[in-house]
Every structure is written in C-alpha cells, then in structure tokens.
CSV table of C-alpha atoms in Angstrom, one decimal:
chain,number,residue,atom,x,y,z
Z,1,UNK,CA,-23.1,-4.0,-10.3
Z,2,UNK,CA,-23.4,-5.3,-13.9
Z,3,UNK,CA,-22.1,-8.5,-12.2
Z,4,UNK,CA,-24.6,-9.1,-9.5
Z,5,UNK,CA,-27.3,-8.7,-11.6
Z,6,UNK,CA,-26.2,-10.9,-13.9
Z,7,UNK,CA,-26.0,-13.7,-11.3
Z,8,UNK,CA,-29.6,-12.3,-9.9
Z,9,UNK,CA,-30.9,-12.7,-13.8
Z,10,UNK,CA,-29.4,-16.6,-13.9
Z,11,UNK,CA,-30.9,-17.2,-10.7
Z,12,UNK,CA,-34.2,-15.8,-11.6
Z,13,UNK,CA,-33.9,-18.2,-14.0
Z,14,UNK,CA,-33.6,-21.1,-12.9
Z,15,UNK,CA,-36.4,-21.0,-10.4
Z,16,UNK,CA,-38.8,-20.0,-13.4
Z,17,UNK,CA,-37.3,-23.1,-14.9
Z,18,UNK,CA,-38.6,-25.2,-12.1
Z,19,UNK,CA,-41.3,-23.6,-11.7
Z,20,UNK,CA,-42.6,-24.2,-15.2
Z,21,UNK,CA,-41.2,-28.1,-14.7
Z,22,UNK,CA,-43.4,-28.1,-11.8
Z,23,UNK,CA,-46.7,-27.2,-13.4
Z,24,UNK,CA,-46.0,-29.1,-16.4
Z,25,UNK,CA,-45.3,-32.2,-14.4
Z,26,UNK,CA,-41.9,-32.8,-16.0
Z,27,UNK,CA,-40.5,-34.6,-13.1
Z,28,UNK,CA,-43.1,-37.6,-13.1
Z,29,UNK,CA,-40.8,-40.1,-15.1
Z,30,UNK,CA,-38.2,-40.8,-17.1
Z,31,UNK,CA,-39.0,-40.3,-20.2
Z,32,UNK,CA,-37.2,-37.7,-23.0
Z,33,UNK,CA,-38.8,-34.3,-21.8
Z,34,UNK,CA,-37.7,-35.1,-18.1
Z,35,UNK,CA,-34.1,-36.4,-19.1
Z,36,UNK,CA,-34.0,-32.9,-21.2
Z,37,UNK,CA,-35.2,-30.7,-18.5
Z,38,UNK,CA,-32.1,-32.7,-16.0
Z,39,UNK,CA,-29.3,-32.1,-18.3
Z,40,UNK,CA,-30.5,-28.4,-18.8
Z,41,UNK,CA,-30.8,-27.6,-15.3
Z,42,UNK,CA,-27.4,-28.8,-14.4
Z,43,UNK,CA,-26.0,-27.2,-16.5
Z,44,UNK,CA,-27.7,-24.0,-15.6
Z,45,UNK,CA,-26.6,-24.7,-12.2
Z,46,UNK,CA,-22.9,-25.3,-13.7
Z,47,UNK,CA,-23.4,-21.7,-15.4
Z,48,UNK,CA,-24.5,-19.7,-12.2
Z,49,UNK,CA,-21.6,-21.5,-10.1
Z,50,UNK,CA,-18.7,-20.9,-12.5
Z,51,UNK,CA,-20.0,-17.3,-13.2
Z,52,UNK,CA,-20.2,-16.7,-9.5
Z,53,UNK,CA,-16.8,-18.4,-8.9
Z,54,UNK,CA,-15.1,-15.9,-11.7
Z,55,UNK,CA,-16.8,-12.8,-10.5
Z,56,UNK,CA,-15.3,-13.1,-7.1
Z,57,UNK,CA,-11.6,-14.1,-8.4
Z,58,UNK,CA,-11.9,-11.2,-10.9
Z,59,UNK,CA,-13.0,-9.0,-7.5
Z,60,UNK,CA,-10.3,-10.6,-5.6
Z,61,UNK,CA,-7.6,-9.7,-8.1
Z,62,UNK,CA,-8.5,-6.6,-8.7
Z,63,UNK,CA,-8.4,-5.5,-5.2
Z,64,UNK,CA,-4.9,-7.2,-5.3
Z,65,UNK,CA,-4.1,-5.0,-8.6
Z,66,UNK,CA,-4.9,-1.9,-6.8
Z,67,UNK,CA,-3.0,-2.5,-3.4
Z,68,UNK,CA,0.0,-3.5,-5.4
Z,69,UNK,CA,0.0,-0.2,-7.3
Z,70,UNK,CA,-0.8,1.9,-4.2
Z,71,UNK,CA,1.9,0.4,-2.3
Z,72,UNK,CA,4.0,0.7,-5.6
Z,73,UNK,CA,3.5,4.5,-5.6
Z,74,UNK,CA,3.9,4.7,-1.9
Z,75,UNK,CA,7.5,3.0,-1.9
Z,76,UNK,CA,8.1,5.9,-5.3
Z,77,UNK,CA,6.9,8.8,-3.0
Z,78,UNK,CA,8.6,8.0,0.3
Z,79,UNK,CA,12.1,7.0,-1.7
Z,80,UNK,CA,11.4,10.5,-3.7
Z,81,UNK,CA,10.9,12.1,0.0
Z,82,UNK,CA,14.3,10.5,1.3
Z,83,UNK,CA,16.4,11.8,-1.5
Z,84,UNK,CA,15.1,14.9,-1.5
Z,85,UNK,CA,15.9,15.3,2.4
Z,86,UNK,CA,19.3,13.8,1.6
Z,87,UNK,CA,19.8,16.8,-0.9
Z,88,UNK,CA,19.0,19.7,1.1
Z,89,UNK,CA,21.0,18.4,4.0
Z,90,UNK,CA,24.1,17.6,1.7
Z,91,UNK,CA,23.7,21.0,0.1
Z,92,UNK,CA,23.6,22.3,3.5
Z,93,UNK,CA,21.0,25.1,2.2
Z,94,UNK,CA,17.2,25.3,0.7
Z,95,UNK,CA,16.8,26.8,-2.0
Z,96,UNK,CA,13.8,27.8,-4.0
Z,97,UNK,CA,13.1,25.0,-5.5
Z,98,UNK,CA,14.1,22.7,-2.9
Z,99,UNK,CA,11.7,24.5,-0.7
Z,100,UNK,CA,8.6,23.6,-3.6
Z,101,UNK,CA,10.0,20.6,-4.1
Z,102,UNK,CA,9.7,20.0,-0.5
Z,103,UNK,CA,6.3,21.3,-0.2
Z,104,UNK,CA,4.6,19.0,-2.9
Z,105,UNK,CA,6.5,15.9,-1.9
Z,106,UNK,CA,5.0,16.4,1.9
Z,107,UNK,CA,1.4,16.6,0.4
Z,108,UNK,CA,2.0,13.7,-1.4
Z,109,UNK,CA,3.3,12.1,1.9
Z,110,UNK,CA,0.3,13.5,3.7
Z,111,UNK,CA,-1.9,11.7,1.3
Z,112,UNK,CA,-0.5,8.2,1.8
Z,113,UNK,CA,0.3,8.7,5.5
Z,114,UNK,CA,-1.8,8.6,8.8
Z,115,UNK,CA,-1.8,11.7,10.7
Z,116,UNK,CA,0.1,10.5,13.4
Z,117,UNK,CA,2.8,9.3,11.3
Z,118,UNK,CA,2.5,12.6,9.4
Z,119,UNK,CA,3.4,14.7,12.4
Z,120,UNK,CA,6.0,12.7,13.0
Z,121,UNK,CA,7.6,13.1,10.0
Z,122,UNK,CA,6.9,16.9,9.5
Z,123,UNK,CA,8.6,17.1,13.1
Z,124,UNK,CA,11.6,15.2,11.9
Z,125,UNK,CA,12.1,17.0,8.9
Z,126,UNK,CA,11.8,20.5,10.5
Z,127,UNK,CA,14.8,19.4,13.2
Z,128,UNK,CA,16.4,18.0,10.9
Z,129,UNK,CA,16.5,20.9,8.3
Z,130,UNK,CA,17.0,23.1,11.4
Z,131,UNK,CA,19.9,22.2,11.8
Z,132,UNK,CA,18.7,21.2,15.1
Z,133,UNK,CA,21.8,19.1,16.4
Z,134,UNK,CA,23.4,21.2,19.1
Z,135,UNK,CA,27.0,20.1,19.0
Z,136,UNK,CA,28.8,20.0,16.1
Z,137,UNK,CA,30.1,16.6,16.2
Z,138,UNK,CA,27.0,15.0,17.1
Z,139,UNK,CA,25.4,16.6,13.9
Z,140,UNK,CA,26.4,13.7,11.9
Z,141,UNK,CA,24.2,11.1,14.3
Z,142,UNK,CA,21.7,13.3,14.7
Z,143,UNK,CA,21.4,13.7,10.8
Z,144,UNK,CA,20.7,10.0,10.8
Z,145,UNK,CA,18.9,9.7,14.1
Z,146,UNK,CA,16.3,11.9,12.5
Z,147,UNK,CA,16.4,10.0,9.1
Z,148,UNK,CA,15.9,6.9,10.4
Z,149,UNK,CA,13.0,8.3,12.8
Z,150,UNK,CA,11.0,9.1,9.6
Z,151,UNK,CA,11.8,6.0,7.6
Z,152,UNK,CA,10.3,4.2,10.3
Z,153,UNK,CA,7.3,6.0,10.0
Z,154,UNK,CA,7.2,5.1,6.3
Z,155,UNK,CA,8.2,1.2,7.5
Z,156,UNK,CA,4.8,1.4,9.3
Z,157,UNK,CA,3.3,2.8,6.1
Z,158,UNK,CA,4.2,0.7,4.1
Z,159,UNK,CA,4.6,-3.2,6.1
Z,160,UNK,CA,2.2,-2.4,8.8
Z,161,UNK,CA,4.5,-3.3,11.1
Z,162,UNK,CA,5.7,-0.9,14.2
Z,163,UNK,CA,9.3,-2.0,13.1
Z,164,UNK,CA,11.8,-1.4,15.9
Z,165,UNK,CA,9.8,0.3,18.7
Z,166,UNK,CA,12.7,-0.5,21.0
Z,167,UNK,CA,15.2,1.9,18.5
Z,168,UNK,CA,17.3,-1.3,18.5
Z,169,UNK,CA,17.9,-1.0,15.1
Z,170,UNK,CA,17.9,2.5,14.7
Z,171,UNK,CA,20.4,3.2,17.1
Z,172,UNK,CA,22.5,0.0,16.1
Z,173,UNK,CA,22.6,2.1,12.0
Z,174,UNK,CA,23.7,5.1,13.7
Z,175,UNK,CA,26.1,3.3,15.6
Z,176,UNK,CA,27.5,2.4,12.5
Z,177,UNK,CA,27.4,5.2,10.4
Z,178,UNK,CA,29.0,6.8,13.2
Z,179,UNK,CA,32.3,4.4,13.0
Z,180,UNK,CA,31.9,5.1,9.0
Z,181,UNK,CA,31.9,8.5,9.6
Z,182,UNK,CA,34.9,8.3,12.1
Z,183,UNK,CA,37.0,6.3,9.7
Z,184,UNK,CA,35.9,7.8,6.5
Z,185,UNK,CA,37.4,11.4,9.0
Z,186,UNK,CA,40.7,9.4,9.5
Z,187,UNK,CA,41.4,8.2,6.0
Z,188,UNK,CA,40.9,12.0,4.7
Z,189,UNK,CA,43.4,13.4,7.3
C-alpha cells in the first residue's frame, strides 16, 4: 500500500507542478525560469517511471520468492510422505508413532493438496497399508501400483501437469520393478 501511494503522492505532484507553470505562464518562452521548470519536470517524470518500474519487479519477484518456497516445502512434505509410506510397509507393521507420524504428515498433505487429489491419496494409502493385495505374489506390484498412484497425485501438485493419465509410465515402473524383484528372488536362492 505504502507503494501506491507513494506513486499517487509523485503523481499528485506533478500535476500541481503544471498547474502552477500554467498560471504563472512559465511555458511562454525560452528564457531561464521555463528551461528550469523542463529539466525539473522530466526529471520528475524520470522519478515516477523508474519508481513505478521497481515497484512492479520488486512485486513480481516477490511473488516468484513465495512460489519457489511453497513449492520448495511442497516437494519436502510429499518426499517426507513417501518415506514414511516406504517405512511402514518395509516394517510390515504401524506402530505408534508411525500411526502419528502418519497422521500429521496427511494434514500437511491435505494443506498443500486439492481435495480430489487428497482422496486419492488417502484411498491409496489405506489399500496400501491394508495390505490390500489379494495374492501374495502380486503384493509386490501392487505395493508399487499404489505408490506410484499417489506420486502422481503429488506430480499434478507439484508440475501441474496430469502426468501419465494413460498409466503408461506407471505400469512401464512396475513392469520393471517387477523383473528387479524377480531377479533380485533368483540371486537370493
């Protein structure tokens, strides 16, 4: 606000400026007063444009500032999220603090998420702490089928984009975690 009225002030101004020019008669000639009056009102005008210029950079960046850091602590929350998932499900059990850990890092996804993407990812996460896969040797793709389904919700979070609506990628990592898996199975036999 400080800013605006600041450039209202300079503006103000200047047409009092020309105003009193006016009455005085200022403009009729060229001698000294009229030369003095010019070279004051440009650079008045210089003033008001370069203060107006810098107010709307320092606006501009600031706005940049503050995206960057939100998407900044996004990106923080939503990799915090992930591990924590990755935990529970390598520990195979919730414990205590797993469970509160849980709990605060899905309000602070619910804060930086939309709804829609929200249920998704609170639907994910209970199937996938639910142990939801019905076969046993399925669990291990749909362990990752459910991952990936919530880091795509935090790829539209966080890009904007709707990433791989068409699963093509999702199912192409599973794909290949499942052939990791597989081997990673042979070697230990």
């Amino acid at each position: 606000m400080k800013k605006y009225s600041m450039s209202l002030v300079s503006v103000l101004l200047f047409v009092v400026v020309l105003i009193v020019a006016y009455v005085w008669h200022l403009f009729s000639g060229k001698d000294v007063p009229f030369q003095t009056l010019a070279a004051l009102l440009g650079a008045a005008i210089t003033v008001i444009i370069t203060n107006l210029l810098l107010n709307s950079q320092s606006d501009s960046e600031f706005a940049n500032q503050k995206k960057t850091k939100i998407y900044e602590e996004k990106l923080r929350i939503y990799q915090d999220y992930i591990k924590l998932l990755c935990n529970i499900v390598k520990d195979k059990v919730i414990n205590d603090d797993d469970y509160s850990n849980l709990q605060y890092q899905m309000s602070l996804v619910a804060l930086h998420t939309t709804n829609e993407h929200y249920q998704e990812i609170a639907n994910q996460t209970e199937i996938l702490l639910s142990n939801g896969c019905p076969v046993e040797e399925i669990k291990e793709s749909c362990i990752t089928k459910n991952l990936m389904d919530i880091v795509r919700c935090f790829q539209q979070e966080l890009y904007g984009v709707e990433g791989t609506s068409d699963n093509e990628q999702g199912d192409k990592t599973i794909r290949e975690l499942d052939t990791i898996v597989a081997a990673a199975k042979l070697y230990k036999k």
